[in-house]
PDB file of C-alpha atoms in Angstrom:
ATOM      1  CA  MET A  21     -51.282 -32.774 185.918  1.00 54.00           C
ATOM      2  CA  SER A  22     -48.828 -35.390 185.948  1.00 60.00           C
ATOM      3  CA  GLY A  23     -44.963 -34.770 185.288  1.00 63.00           C
ATOM      4  CA  SER A  24     -45.493 -36.545 182.398  1.00 68.00           C
ATOM      5  CA  ASP A  25     -48.776 -34.404 181.168  1.00 75.00           C
ATOM      6  CA  THR A  26     -46.970 -31.503 181.856  1.00 84.00           C
ATOM      7  CA  LEU A  27     -43.776 -32.277 179.825  1.00 81.00           C
ATOM      8  CA  LYS A  28     -46.218 -33.173 177.018  1.00 83.00           C
ATOM      9  CA  ALA A  29     -48.061 -29.455 177.179  1.00 89.00           C
ATOM     10  CA  ARG A  30     -44.724 -27.647 177.233  1.00 91.00           C
ATOM     11  CA  ALA A  31     -43.273 -29.351 174.535  1.00 90.00           C
ATOM     12  CA  GLN A  32     -46.558 -28.939 172.504  1.00 92.00           C
ATOM     13  CA  HIS A  33     -46.641 -25.067 173.635  1.00 94.00           C
ATOM     14  CA  LEU A  34     -42.876 -24.702 171.902  1.00 95.00           C
ATOM     15  CA  PHE A  35     -43.784 -26.951 168.872  1.00 94.00           C
ATOM     16  CA  GLU A  36     -46.701 -24.504 168.305  1.00 95.00           C
ATOM     17  CA  GLN A  37     -44.568 -21.490 168.940  1.00 96.00           C
ATOM     18  CA  GLY A  38     -42.092 -22.582 166.585  1.00 95.00           C
ATOM     19  CA  ASP A  39     -39.480 -23.041 168.838  1.00 96.00           C
ATOM     20  CA  TYR A  40     -38.155 -26.225 167.545  1.00 96.00           C
ATOM     21  CA  PRO A  41     -34.536 -26.113 169.090  1.00 96.00           C
ATOM     22  CA  SER A  42     -35.910 -25.513 173.171  1.00 95.00           C
ATOM     23  CA  CYS A  43     -38.985 -28.159 172.298  1.00 95.00           C
ATOM     24  CA  LEU A  44     -35.697 -30.404 171.124  1.00 95.00           C
ATOM     25  CA  GLU A  45     -33.823 -29.571 174.312  1.00 94.00           C
ATOM     26  CA  LEU A  46     -36.856 -30.294 176.271  1.00 93.00           C
ATOM     27  CA  ILE A  47     -37.807 -33.653 174.898  1.00 92.00           C
ATOM     28  CA  ARG A  48     -34.018 -34.997 175.385  1.00 91.00           C
ATOM     29  CA  ALA A  49     -33.747 -34.149 179.188  1.00 88.00           C
ATOM     30  CA  VAL A  50     -35.990 -37.067 179.199  1.00 84.00           C
ATOM     31  CA  PRO A  51     -34.422 -40.171 179.323  1.00 83.00           C
ATOM     32  CA  ARG A  52     -35.172 -42.170 175.972  1.00 80.00           C
ATOM     33  CA  HIS A  53     -36.824 -45.243 177.714  1.00 80.00           C
ATOM     34  CA  ARG A  54     -39.510 -42.832 179.348  1.00 81.00           C
ATOM     35  CA  LEU A  55     -40.455 -40.796 176.127  1.00 84.00           C
ATOM     36  CA  GLU A  56     -44.087 -41.654 174.859  1.00 89.00           C
ATOM     37  CA  ILE A  57     -44.811 -42.147 171.385  1.00 92.00           C
ATOM     38  CA  PRO A  58     -46.594 -38.794 170.845  1.00 91.00           C
ATOM     39  CA  LEU A  59     -43.614 -36.937 172.457  1.00 92.00           C
ATOM     40  CA  ARG A  60     -41.052 -38.896 169.945  1.00 94.00           C
ATOM     41  CA  ILE A  61     -43.117 -37.258 167.079  1.00 95.00           C
ATOM     42  CA  ILE A  62     -43.262 -34.165 168.096  1.00 95.00           C
ATOM     43  CA  GLU A  63     -39.001 -34.863 168.475  1.00 95.00           C
ATOM     44  CA  ALA A  64     -39.137 -36.157 164.918  1.00 96.00           C
ATOM     45  CA  VAL A  65     -40.732 -33.475 163.429  1.00 96.00           C
ATOM     46  CA  CYS A  66     -38.355 -30.631 165.321  1.00 97.00           C
ATOM     47  CA  LEU A  67     -35.609 -32.540 164.394  1.00 97.00           C
ATOM     48  CA  PHE A  68     -36.965 -32.238 160.533  1.00 96.00           C
ATOM     49  CA  CYS A  69     -37.684 -28.513 161.096  1.00 96.00           C
ATOM     50  CA  THR A  70     -34.307 -27.441 162.486  1.00 96.00           C
ATOM     51  CA  GLY A  71     -32.581 -29.434 159.358  1.00 95.00           C
ATOM     52  CA  SER A  72     -31.341 -32.554 160.972  1.00 96.00           C
ATOM     53  CA  LEU A  73     -32.855 -34.901 158.344  1.00 96.00           C
ATOM     54  CA  ASP A  74     -30.706 -37.972 159.078  1.00 96.00           C
ATOM     55  CA  GLU A  75     -31.635 -38.020 162.176  1.00 97.00           C
ATOM     56  CA  ALA A  76     -35.065 -37.108 161.515  1.00 97.00           C
ATOM     57  CA  GLU A  77     -35.455 -39.938 159.443  1.00 97.00           C
ATOM     58  CA  LEU A  78     -34.198 -42.359 161.801  1.00 97.00           C
ATOM     59  CA  SER A  79     -36.727 -41.556 164.321  1.00 96.00           C
ATOM     60  CA  LEU A  80     -39.560 -41.517 161.689  1.00 97.00           C
ATOM     61  CA  ARG A  81     -38.419 -45.089 160.336  1.00 97.00           C
ATOM     62  CA  ASP A  82     -38.208 -46.228 164.055  1.00 96.00           C
ATOM     63  CA  LEU A  83     -41.733 -44.803 164.638  1.00 97.00           C
ATOM     64  CA  LYS A  84     -43.491 -45.921 161.442  1.00 96.00           C
ATOM     65  CA  GLY A  85     -42.310 -49.048 162.766  1.00 95.00           C
ATOM     66  CA  ARG A  86     -43.719 -48.818 166.696  1.00 94.00           C
ATOM     67  CA  VAL A  87     -47.127 -46.402 164.787  1.00 95.00           C
ATOM     68  CA  PRO A  88     -47.763 -47.908 161.067  1.00 94.00           C
ATOM     69  CA  ASP A  89     -50.859 -46.040 161.179  1.00 95.00           C
ATOM     70  CA  SER A  90     -49.698 -42.632 162.096  1.00 97.00           C
ATOM     71  CA  ALA A  91     -50.139 -40.364 159.035  1.00 97.00           C
ATOM     72  CA  GLU A  92     -48.158 -37.607 160.639  1.00 96.00           C
ATOM     73  CA  VAL A  93     -45.090 -39.717 160.369  1.00 97.00           C
ATOM     74  CA  CYS A  94     -45.448 -40.717 156.752  1.00 98.00           C
ATOM     75  CA  LEU A  95     -45.590 -37.083 155.888  1.00 97.00           C
ATOM     76  CA  TYR A  96     -42.876 -36.013 157.384  1.00 97.00           C
ATOM     77  CA  LEU A  97     -41.105 -39.452 156.217  1.00 98.00           C
ATOM     78  CA  GLY A  98     -41.908 -38.901 152.640  1.00 98.00           C
ATOM     79  CA  ARG A  99     -40.846 -34.725 152.986  1.00 97.00           C
ATOM     80  CA  ILE A 100     -37.342 -35.958 153.673  1.00 97.00           C
ATOM     81  CA  LEU A 101     -37.327 -38.423 151.465  1.00 97.00           C
ATOM     82  CA  GLU A 102     -38.515 -36.103 148.730  1.00 97.00           C
ATOM     83  CA  GLN A 103     -35.318 -33.658 149.962  1.00 94.00           C
ATOM     84  CA  LYS A 104     -33.161 -36.334 149.700  1.00 94.00           C
ATOM     85  CA  GLY A 105     -34.376 -37.004 145.653  1.00 94.00           C
ATOM     86  CA  ASP A 106     -35.874 -40.534 147.110  1.00 96.00           C
ATOM     87  CA  GLU A 107     -38.649 -41.868 144.746  1.00 94.00           C
ATOM     88  CA  GLY A 108     -40.009 -43.848 148.167  1.00 97.00           C
ATOM     89  CA  ALA A 109     -41.597 -39.806 148.814  1.00 97.00           C
ATOM     90  CA  ARG A 110     -44.128 -41.218 146.966  1.00 97.00           C
ATOM     91  CA  ALA A 111     -44.945 -44.293 148.980  1.00 97.00           C
ATOM     92  CA  GLU A 112     -44.623 -42.429 152.014  1.00 98.00           C
ATOM     93  CA  TYR A 113     -47.124 -39.316 151.089  1.00 98.00           C
ATOM     94  CA  ALA A 114     -49.932 -42.320 149.558  1.00 98.00           C
ATOM     95  CA  ALA A 115     -49.444 -43.807 152.917  1.00 98.00           C
ATOM     96  CA  ALA A 116     -50.277 -40.726 154.550  1.00 98.00           C
ATOM     97  CA  VAL A 117     -53.320 -39.749 152.484  1.00 97.00           C
ATOM     98  CA  MET A 118     -54.747 -43.598 152.522  1.00 97.00           C
ATOM     99  CA  LEU A 119     -54.103 -43.259 156.700  1.00 97.00           C
ATOM    100  CA  ASP A 120     -55.958 -39.947 156.891  1.00 97.00           C
ATOM    101  CA  PRO A 121     -57.591 -38.708 153.585  1.00 95.00           C
ATOM    102  CA  SER A 122     -58.786 -35.590 155.514  1.00 95.00           C
ATOM    103  CA  GLN A 123     -55.731 -34.215 156.153  1.00 95.00           C
ATOM    104  CA  PRO A 124     -55.292 -31.316 153.797  1.00 97.00           C
ATOM    105  CA  GLU A 125     -51.283 -30.869 154.309  1.00 96.00           C
ATOM    106  CA  ALA A 126     -50.908 -34.778 153.702  1.00 97.00           C
ATOM    107  CA  LEU A 127     -53.257 -34.290 150.032  1.00 97.00           C
ATOM    108  CA  ARG A 128     -51.303 -31.089 149.135  1.00 97.00           C
ATOM    109  CA  ARG A 129     -47.629 -32.721 149.463  1.00 97.00           C
ATOM    110  CA  TYR A 130     -48.443 -35.610 147.559  1.00 98.00           C
ATOM    111  CA  ALA A 131     -50.622 -33.524 145.025  1.00 97.00           C
ATOM    112  CA  GLN A 132     -47.156 -31.247 144.837  1.00 96.00           C
ATOM    113  CA  TYR A 133     -45.132 -34.422 144.526  1.00 97.00           C
ATOM    114  CA  LEU A 134     -47.003 -36.059 141.625  1.00 97.00           C
ATOM    115  CA  THR A 135     -47.339 -32.492 139.861  1.00 96.00           C
ATOM    116  CA  SER A 136     -43.321 -32.385 139.948  1.00 95.00           C
ATOM    117  CA  ALA A 137     -43.366 -35.514 138.308  1.00 94.00           C
ATOM    118  CA  SER A 138     -45.517 -34.478 135.675  1.00 95.00           C
ATOM    119  CA  ASP A 139     -48.141 -36.988 136.838  1.00 96.00           C
ATOM    120  CA  HIS A 140     -50.895 -34.673 136.407  1.00 97.00           C
ATOM    121  CA  PRO A 141     -53.549 -37.355 135.927  1.00 96.00           C
ATOM    122  CA  ALA A 142     -52.839 -38.689 139.446  1.00 96.00           C
ATOM    123  CA  ALA A 143     -52.678 -35.793 141.154  1.00 97.00           C
ATOM    124  CA  LEU A 144     -55.833 -34.375 139.789  1.00 96.00           C
ATOM    125  CA  GLY A 145     -58.139 -36.534 141.974  1.00 95.00           C
ATOM    126  CA  LEU A 146     -56.169 -35.407 144.869  1.00 97.00           C
ATOM    127  CA  LEU A 147     -56.285 -31.828 144.065  1.00 97.00           C
ATOM    128  CA  TYR A 148     -59.774 -32.246 143.289  1.00 96.00           C
ATOM    129  CA  ARG A 149     -60.597 -33.250 147.080  1.00 97.00           C
ATOM    130  CA  LEU A 150     -57.781 -30.876 148.469  1.00 97.00           C
ATOM    131  CA  HIS A 151     -60.016 -27.820 147.062  1.00 97.00           C
ATOM    132  CA  ALA A 152     -63.371 -29.299 147.791  1.00 96.00           C
ATOM    133  CA  MET A 153     -62.097 -29.737 151.636  1.00 96.00           C
ATOM    134  CA  THR A 154     -60.311 -26.637 152.213  1.00 96.00           C
ATOM    135  CA  GLY A 155     -61.864 -24.280 149.926  1.00 96.00           C
ATOM    136  CA  GLN A 156     -58.866 -22.514 149.443  1.00 96.00           C
ATOM    137  CA  CYS A 157     -58.107 -19.991 146.268  1.00 96.00           C
ATOM    138  CA  MET A 158     -54.247 -21.507 146.292  1.00 96.00           C
ATOM    139  CA  ASP A 159     -55.724 -24.925 146.086  1.00 95.00           C
ATOM    140  CA  LEU A 160     -57.959 -23.733 143.224  1.00 96.00           C
ATOM    141  CA  SER A 161     -55.052 -22.521 141.495  1.00 95.00           C
ATOM    142  CA  THR A 162     -52.826 -25.678 141.770  1.00 95.00           C
ATOM    143  CA  LEU A 163     -56.229 -27.600 140.812  1.00 95.00           C
ATOM    144  CA  MET A 164     -56.331 -25.234 137.601  1.00 96.00           C
ATOM    145  CA  ASN A 165     -52.783 -25.439 136.805  1.00 95.00           C
ATOM    146  CA  CYS A 166     -53.063 -29.154 136.927  1.00 95.00           C
ATOM    147  CA  LEU A 167     -55.960 -29.283 134.756  1.00 95.00           C
ATOM    148  CA  ILE A 168     -54.123 -26.690 131.974  1.00 95.00           C
ATOM    149  CA  ALA A 169     -51.100 -29.113 131.795  1.00 94.00           C
ATOM    150  CA  LEU A 170     -53.142 -32.193 130.991  1.00 89.00           C
TER     151      LEU A 170
END
């Protein structure tokens, strides 16, 4: 295993364990110009998870320019914008769903955003698809609440 692969594996392990500060520390020990895109995405998500929203937003915007087809980048950028009250979150969530329609978290976040904005008709299709995909009671409950709100 190469040094780059070892670093990725260690960072991925720390990330999956929820040890975001240690993961960030490991990634930041690597010179910026040597960071590959997957590690930069992990770094941005760790920044988000540790509450460094401004830094995470800058990183995710840069990544969006480099990998415009990343649903994960759009999803986390949407989450940051939503927390900041920026209506650009809607476009980011929509892009995440468009790029990866099989990602339950993107569907869930986008539908949640729409229902919180009282746009129940727009959320309905997403919630039907989400429940069909996951079969989870939580998703069925959200779908039923959306139907009731119509």
